[in-house]
PDB file of C-alpha atoms in Angstrom:
ATOM      1  CA  UNK B 117     102.709  78.383  93.251  1.00  0.00           C
ATOM      2  CA  UNK B 118     105.322  77.916  95.917  1.00  0.00           C
ATOM      3  CA  UNK B 119     104.761  76.896  99.485  1.00  0.00           C
ATOM      4  CA  UNK B 120     101.213  77.179 100.683  1.00  0.00           C
ATOM      5  CA  UNK B 121     100.416  77.251 104.376  1.00  0.00           C
ATOM      6  CA  UNK B 122      96.804  77.349 105.433  1.00  0.00           C
ATOM      7  CA  UNK B 123      95.928  79.663 108.277  1.00  0.00           C
ATOM      8  CA  UNK B 124      97.400  77.765 111.181  1.00  0.00           C
ATOM      9  CA  UNK B 125      95.972  78.679 114.534  1.00  0.00           C
ATOM     10  CA  UNK B 126      96.069  77.549 118.066  1.00  0.00           C
ATOM     11  CA  UNK B 127      92.876  76.370 119.738  1.00  0.00           C
ATOM     12  CA  UNK B 128      90.295  79.075 119.070  1.00  0.00           C
ATOM     13  CA  UNK B 129      87.988  77.524 121.655  1.00  0.00           C
ATOM     14  CA  UNK B 130      90.556  78.270 124.354  1.00  0.00           C
ATOM     15  CA  UNK B 131      90.187  82.032 123.942  1.00  0.00           C
ATOM     16  CA  UNK B 132      87.325  83.510 125.933  1.00  0.00           C
ATOM     17  CA  UNK B 133      85.124  85.991 124.191  1.00  0.00           C
ATOM     18  CA  UNK B 134      84.198  89.009 126.224  1.00  0.00           C
ATOM     19  CA  UNK B 135      80.754  90.483 125.863  1.00  0.00           C
ATOM     20  CA  UNK B 136      79.087  93.396 127.575  1.00  0.00           C
ATOM     21  CA  UNK B 137      75.950  92.741 129.527  1.00  0.00           C
ATOM     22  CA  UNK B 138      74.090  95.249 127.366  1.00  0.00           C
ATOM     23  CA  UNK B 139      74.797  93.271 124.167  1.00  0.00           C
ATOM     24  CA  UNK B 140      72.164  90.937 122.963  1.00  0.00           C
ATOM     25  CA  UNK B 141      73.319  87.315 122.793  1.00  0.00           C
ATOM     26  CA  UNK B 142      71.679  86.793 119.409  1.00  0.00           C
ATOM     27  CA  UNK B 143      73.176  89.937 117.826  1.00  0.00           C
ATOM     28  CA  UNK B 144      76.365  89.092 115.887  1.00  0.00           C
ATOM     29  CA  UNK B 145      79.287  91.446 116.489  1.00  0.00           C
ATOM     30  CA  UNK B 146      81.292  92.783 113.593  1.00  0.00           C
ATOM     31  CA  UNK B 147      85.043  93.470 113.399  1.00  0.00           C
ATOM     32  CA  UNK B 148      86.223  96.974 114.310  1.00  0.00           C
ATOM     33  CA  UNK B 149      89.286  98.808 113.002  1.00  0.00           C
ATOM     34  CA  UNK B 150      92.359  98.206 115.137  1.00  0.00           C
ATOM     35  CA  UNK B 151      94.079 101.161 116.804  1.00  0.00           C
ATOM     36  CA  UNK B 152      97.587 100.371 115.501  1.00  0.00           C
ATOM     37  CA  UNK B 153      99.983 102.567 113.553  1.00  0.00           C
ATOM     38  CA  UNK B 154     101.979 101.722 110.415  1.00  0.00           C
ATOM     39  CA  UNK B 155     105.172 100.940 112.342  1.00  0.00           C
ATOM     40  CA  UNK B 156     103.311  98.568 114.657  1.00  0.00           C
ATOM     41  CA  UNK B 157     101.862  96.732 111.665  1.00  0.00           C
ATOM     42  CA  UNK B 158     105.321  96.427 110.067  1.00  0.00           C
ATOM     43  CA  UNK B 159     106.814  95.050 113.265  1.00  0.00           C
ATOM     44  CA  UNK B 160     104.069  92.447 113.729  1.00  0.00           C
ATOM     45  CA  UNK B 161     104.030  91.311 110.098  1.00  0.00           C
ATOM     46  CA  UNK B 162     107.765  91.162 109.531  1.00  0.00           C
ATOM     47  CA  UNK B 163     108.594  89.536 112.864  1.00  0.00           C
ATOM     48  CA  UNK B 164     106.005  86.753 112.342  1.00  0.00           C
ATOM     49  CA  UNK B 165     107.097  85.959 108.785  1.00  0.00           C
ATOM     50  CA  UNK B 166     110.812  86.126 109.635  1.00  0.00           C
ATOM     51  CA  UNK B 167     110.282  83.839 112.662  1.00  0.00           C
ATOM     52  CA  UNK B 168     108.613  81.352 110.319  1.00  0.00           C
ATOM     53  CA  UNK B 169     111.424  81.774 107.772  1.00  0.00           C
ATOM     54  CA  UNK B 170     114.107  81.123 110.423  1.00  0.00           C
ATOM     55  CA  UNK B 171     112.196  78.089 111.741  1.00  0.00           C
ATOM     56  CA  UNK B 172     111.904  76.689 108.199  1.00  0.00           C
ATOM     57  CA  UNK B 173     115.594  77.258 107.501  1.00  0.00           C
ATOM     58  CA  UNK B 174     116.816  75.670 110.722  1.00  0.00           C
ATOM     59  CA  UNK B 175     114.108  73.073 111.213  1.00  0.00           C
ATOM     60  CA  UNK B 176     113.789  74.364 114.792  1.00  0.00           C
ATOM     61  CA  UNK B 177     110.299  75.699 115.551  1.00  0.00           C
ATOM     62  CA  UNK B 178     110.924  76.418 119.249  1.00  0.00           C
ATOM     63  CA  UNK B 179     111.305  80.199 118.873  1.00  0.00           C
ATOM     64  CA  UNK B 180     108.275  80.480 116.568  1.00  0.00           C
ATOM     65  CA  UNK B 181     106.298  78.511 119.127  1.00  0.00           C
ATOM     66  CA  UNK B 182     107.579  80.558 122.075  1.00  0.00           C
ATOM     67  CA  UNK B 183     106.725  83.867 120.347  1.00  0.00           C
ATOM     68  CA  UNK B 184     103.100  82.770 120.056  1.00  0.00           C
ATOM     69  CA  UNK B 185     100.077  83.180 122.270  1.00  0.00           C
ATOM     70  CA  UNK B 186      99.257  80.428 124.785  1.00  0.00           C
ATOM     71  CA  UNK B 187      96.779  78.864 122.329  1.00  0.00           C
ATOM     72  CA  UNK B 188      99.512  78.681 119.682  1.00  0.00           C
ATOM     73  CA  UNK B 189     101.992  77.291 122.235  1.00  0.00           C
ATOM     74  CA  UNK B 190      99.756  74.284 122.805  1.00  0.00           C
ATOM     75  CA  UNK B 191     101.457  72.894 119.712  1.00  0.00           C
ATOM     76  CA  UNK B 192     104.823  71.280 120.234  1.00  0.00           C
ATOM     77  CA  UNK B 193     107.795  72.361 118.170  1.00  0.00           C
ATOM     78  CA  UNK B 194     107.622  68.948 116.478  1.00  0.00           C
ATOM     79  CA  UNK B 195     103.964  69.488 115.529  1.00  0.00           C
ATOM     80  CA  UNK B 196     104.805  72.894 114.006  1.00  0.00           C
ATOM     81  CA  UNK B 197     107.686  71.278 112.131  1.00  0.00           C
ATOM     82  CA  UNK B 198     105.296  68.727 110.658  1.00  0.00           C
ATOM     83  CA  UNK B 199     102.798  71.387 109.725  1.00  0.00           C
ATOM     84  CA  UNK B 200     105.385  73.524 107.894  1.00  0.00           C
ATOM     85  CA  UNK B 201     107.324  70.576 106.404  1.00  0.00           C
ATOM     86  CA  UNK B 202     106.286  71.142 102.801  1.00  0.00           C
ATOM     87  CA  UNK B 203     107.403  74.771 102.870  1.00  0.00           C
ATOM     88  CA  UNK B 204     110.670  73.815 104.629  1.00  0.00           C
ATOM     89  CA  UNK B 205     111.331  71.078 102.028  1.00  0.00           C
ATOM     90  CA  UNK B 206     110.890  73.621  99.222  1.00  0.00           C
ATOM     91  CA  UNK B 207     113.640  75.724 100.811  1.00  0.00           C
ATOM     92  CA  UNK B 208     111.684  78.955 100.352  1.00  0.00           C
ATOM     93  CA  UNK B 209     113.528  82.116 101.341  1.00  0.00           C
ATOM     94  CA  UNK B 210     111.187  84.705 102.855  1.00  0.00           C
ATOM     95  CA  UNK B 211     113.997  87.031 103.990  1.00  0.00           C
ATOM     96  CA  UNK B 212     113.363  89.496 101.160  1.00  0.00           C
ATOM     97  CA  UNK B 213     110.391  90.914 103.033  1.00  0.00           C
ATOM     98  CA  UNK B 214     112.815  93.036 105.063  1.00  0.00           C
ATOM     99  CA  UNK B 215     113.290  95.439 102.175  1.00  0.00           C
ATOM    100  CA  UNK B 216     109.800  95.434 100.660  1.00  0.00           C
ATOM    101  CA  UNK B 217     106.822  97.405 101.961  1.00  0.00           C
ATOM    102  CA  UNK B 218     103.756  95.175 102.499  1.00  0.00           C
ATOM    103  CA  UNK B 219     100.411  96.036 100.946  1.00  0.00           C
ATOM    104  CA  UNK B 220      97.457  95.229 103.183  1.00  0.00           C
ATOM    105  CA  UNK B 221      94.350  93.650 101.649  1.00  0.00           C
ATOM    106  CA  UNK B 222      92.661  93.350 105.040  1.00  0.00           C
ATOM    107  CA  UNK B 223      93.377  96.355 107.229  1.00  0.00           C
ATOM    108  CA  UNK B 224      94.118  95.494 110.874  1.00  0.00           C
ATOM    109  CA  UNK B 225      90.854  94.814 112.625  1.00  0.00           C
ATOM    110  CA  UNK B 226      89.720  93.463 115.953  1.00  0.00           C
ATOM    111  CA  UNK B 227      87.519  90.434 115.476  1.00  0.00           C
ATOM    112  CA  UNK B 228      84.509  89.839 117.744  1.00  0.00           C
ATOM    113  CA  UNK B 229      86.611  87.345 119.734  1.00  0.00           C
ATOM    114  CA  UNK B 230      89.166  90.093 120.536  1.00  0.00           C
ATOM    115  CA  UNK B 231      91.840  88.864 118.071  1.00  0.00           C
ATOM    116  CA  UNK B 232      93.804  91.220 115.804  1.00  0.00           C
ATOM    117  CA  UNK B 233      93.436  90.087 112.186  1.00  0.00           C
ATOM    118  CA  UNK B 234      95.192  91.388 109.054  1.00  0.00           C
ATOM    119  CA  UNK B 235      96.202  90.139 105.626  1.00  0.00           C
ATOM    120  CA  UNK B 236      98.211  91.361 102.621  1.00  0.00           C
ATOM    121  CA  UNK B 237     101.204  90.688 100.437  1.00  0.00           C
ATOM    122  CA  UNK B 238     104.766  91.775  99.703  1.00  0.00           C
ATOM    123  CA  UNK B 239     104.785  92.761  95.994  1.00  0.00           C
ATOM    124  CA  UNK B 240     107.976  91.087  94.826  1.00  0.00           C
ATOM    125  CA  UNK B 241     108.735  89.737  91.407  1.00  0.00           C
ATOM    126  CA  UNK B 242     108.602  87.032  90.047  1.00  0.00           C
ATOM    127  CA  UNK B 243     106.863  85.688  93.174  1.00  0.00           C
ATOM    128  CA  UNK B 244     105.042  87.655  95.849  1.00  0.00           C
ATOM    129  CA  UNK B 245     104.637  86.646  99.499  1.00  0.00           C
ATOM    130  CA  UNK B 246     100.981  86.573 100.617  1.00  0.00           C
ATOM    131  CA  UNK B 247     100.143  86.461 104.306  1.00  0.00           C
ATOM    132  CA  UNK B 248      97.259  86.348 106.742  1.00  0.00           C
ATOM    133  CA  UNK B 249      97.956  86.793 110.461  1.00  0.00           C
ATOM    134  CA  UNK B 250      95.954  86.485 113.644  1.00  0.00           C
ATOM    135  CA  UNK B 251      97.134  87.778 117.031  1.00  0.00           C
ATOM    136  CA  UNK B 252      95.764  87.319 120.543  1.00  0.00           C
ATOM    137  CA  UNK B 253      96.169  89.953 123.270  1.00  0.00           C
ATOM    138  CA  UNK B 254      98.451  88.571 126.005  1.00  0.00           C
ATOM    139  CA  UNK B 255      99.604  90.794 128.885  1.00  0.00           C
ATOM    140  CA  UNK B 256      99.034  93.988 126.839  1.00  0.00           C
ATOM    141  CA  UNK B 257     101.012  92.614 123.895  1.00  0.00           C
ATOM    142  CA  UNK B 258      99.904  91.056 120.570  1.00  0.00           C
ATOM    143  CA  UNK B 259     101.091  87.437 120.340  1.00  0.00           C
ATOM    144  CA  UNK B 260     100.956  85.311 117.181  1.00  0.00           C
ATOM    145  CA  UNK B 261      97.951  83.009 117.161  1.00  0.00           C
ATOM    146  CA  UNK B 262      97.515  82.097 113.502  1.00  0.00           C
ATOM    147  CA  UNK B 263      99.655  82.356 110.375  1.00  0.00           C
ATOM    148  CA  UNK B 264      99.204  81.674 106.687  1.00  0.00           C
ATOM    149  CA  UNK B 265     101.965  82.338 104.171  1.00  0.00           C
ATOM    150  CA  UNK B 266     102.030  81.415 100.503  1.00  0.00           C
ATOM    151  CA  UNK B 267     103.593  82.503  97.251  1.00  0.00           C
ATOM    152  CA  UNK B 268     101.932  83.587  94.029  1.00  0.00           C
ATOM    153  CA  UNK B 269     103.130  85.223  90.842  1.00  0.00           C
ATOM    154  CA  UNK B 270     104.174  88.808  91.470  1.00  0.00           C
ATOM    155  CA  UNK B 271     103.473  91.871  89.379  1.00  0.00           C
ATOM    156  CA  UNK B 272     100.531  92.587  87.109  1.00  0.00           C
ATOM    157  CA  UNK B 273      99.543  89.792  84.777  1.00  0.00           C
ATOM    158  CA  UNK B 274      97.745  90.247  81.488  1.00  0.00           C
ATOM    159  CA  UNK B 275      95.050  87.738  80.637  1.00  0.00           C
ATOM    160  CA  UNK B 276      95.843  84.989  78.211  1.00  0.00           C
ATOM    161  CA  UNK B 277      96.366  86.263  74.683  1.00  0.00           C
ATOM    162  CA  UNK B 278      93.359  85.366  72.574  1.00  0.00           C
ATOM    163  CA  UNK B 279      94.166  83.698  69.271  1.00  0.00           C
ATOM    164  CA  UNK B 280      94.541  86.143  66.409  1.00  0.00           C
ATOM    165  CA  UNK B 281      91.679  85.998  63.944  1.00  0.00           C
ATOM    166  CA  UNK B 282      92.441  84.369  60.634  1.00  0.00           C
ATOM    167  CA  UNK B 283      92.893  86.968  57.862  1.00  0.00           C
ATOM    168  CA  UNK B 284      89.993  86.973  55.451  1.00  0.00           C
ATOM    169  CA  UNK B 285      90.184  87.658  51.726  1.00  0.00           C
ATOM    170  CA  UNK B 286      87.196  89.145  50.045  1.00  0.00           C
ATOM    171  CA  UNK B 287      86.552  90.279  46.484  1.00  0.00           C
ATOM    172  CA  UNK B 288      83.989  92.753  47.775  1.00  0.00           C
ATOM    173  CA  UNK B 289      86.595  95.203  49.125  1.00  0.00           C
ATOM    174  CA  UNK B 290      86.588  98.577  47.382  1.00  0.00           C
ATOM    175  CA  UNK B 291      89.882 100.377  47.067  1.00  0.00           C
ATOM    176  CA  UNK B 292      90.467 104.087  47.219  1.00  0.00           C
ATOM    177  CA  UNK B 293      92.882 103.897  44.289  1.00  0.00           C
ATOM    178  CA  UNK B 294      91.777 102.212  41.080  1.00  0.00           C
ATOM    179  CA  UNK B 295      93.902  99.119  40.371  1.00  0.00           C
ATOM    180  CA  UNK B 296      95.263 100.480  37.033  1.00  0.00           C
ATOM    181  CA  UNK B 297      96.177 103.996  38.294  1.00  0.00           C
ATOM    182  CA  UNK B 298      99.598 105.379  37.544  1.00  0.00           C
ATOM    183  CA  UNK B 299     101.477 108.036  39.461  1.00  0.00           C
ATOM    184  CA  UNK B 300     104.052 110.539  38.316  1.00  0.00           C
ATOM    185  CA  UNK B 301     106.515 112.145  40.647  1.00  0.00           C
ATOM    186  CA  UNK B 302     106.470 115.920  40.478  1.00  0.00           C
ATOM    187  CA  UNK B 303     109.690 117.847  40.090  1.00  0.00           C
ATOM    188  CA  UNK B 304     110.599 119.851  43.158  1.00  0.00           C
ATOM    189  CA  UNK B 305     109.978 123.579  42.743  1.00  0.00           C
ATOM    190  CA  UNK B 306     112.486 126.133  43.797  1.00  0.00           C
ATOM    191  CA  UNK B 307     116.177 125.661  44.445  1.00  0.00           C
ATOM    192  CA  UNK B 308     118.149 125.044  47.560  1.00  0.00           C
TER     193      UNK B 308
END
């Protein structure tokens, strides 16, 4: 539903991976939690999505490109415009993320290649904004390296309603009251 952008990254091969001499070459490294506070996460997430929103609204991807890491900047503004064309043509407005708190589904973590990676969504209704972001460390600052933004239905959704069973009629049903019973109303006792 809505505009779907796959995770768009710069050239991952261009980023050197740093390893310690004591690490074994055949031992795979695992991501580690990032040392970043809530405000830092909000700044990174909102600024990346708003930069994409402004680029889509204006058709000018220069600022989005210039905010990125060198690997992301290897793409021309025209290439970024081509990549995000379907979202731009749908005229999606992502500006609502300014007033909604994001929920993270992937807490900020440092990948083995040194990149900061996080994912989540802004729980808006009827559509929610889902995101996945990748940042490269550049001169002691996190710079955008990869971005994925798409929309899906917001809010909790119940499963499809199963068809109601057909009522069945059976002659084998016993009743608590015999079919020919009569009832008399009792007179109220006492006076008001």
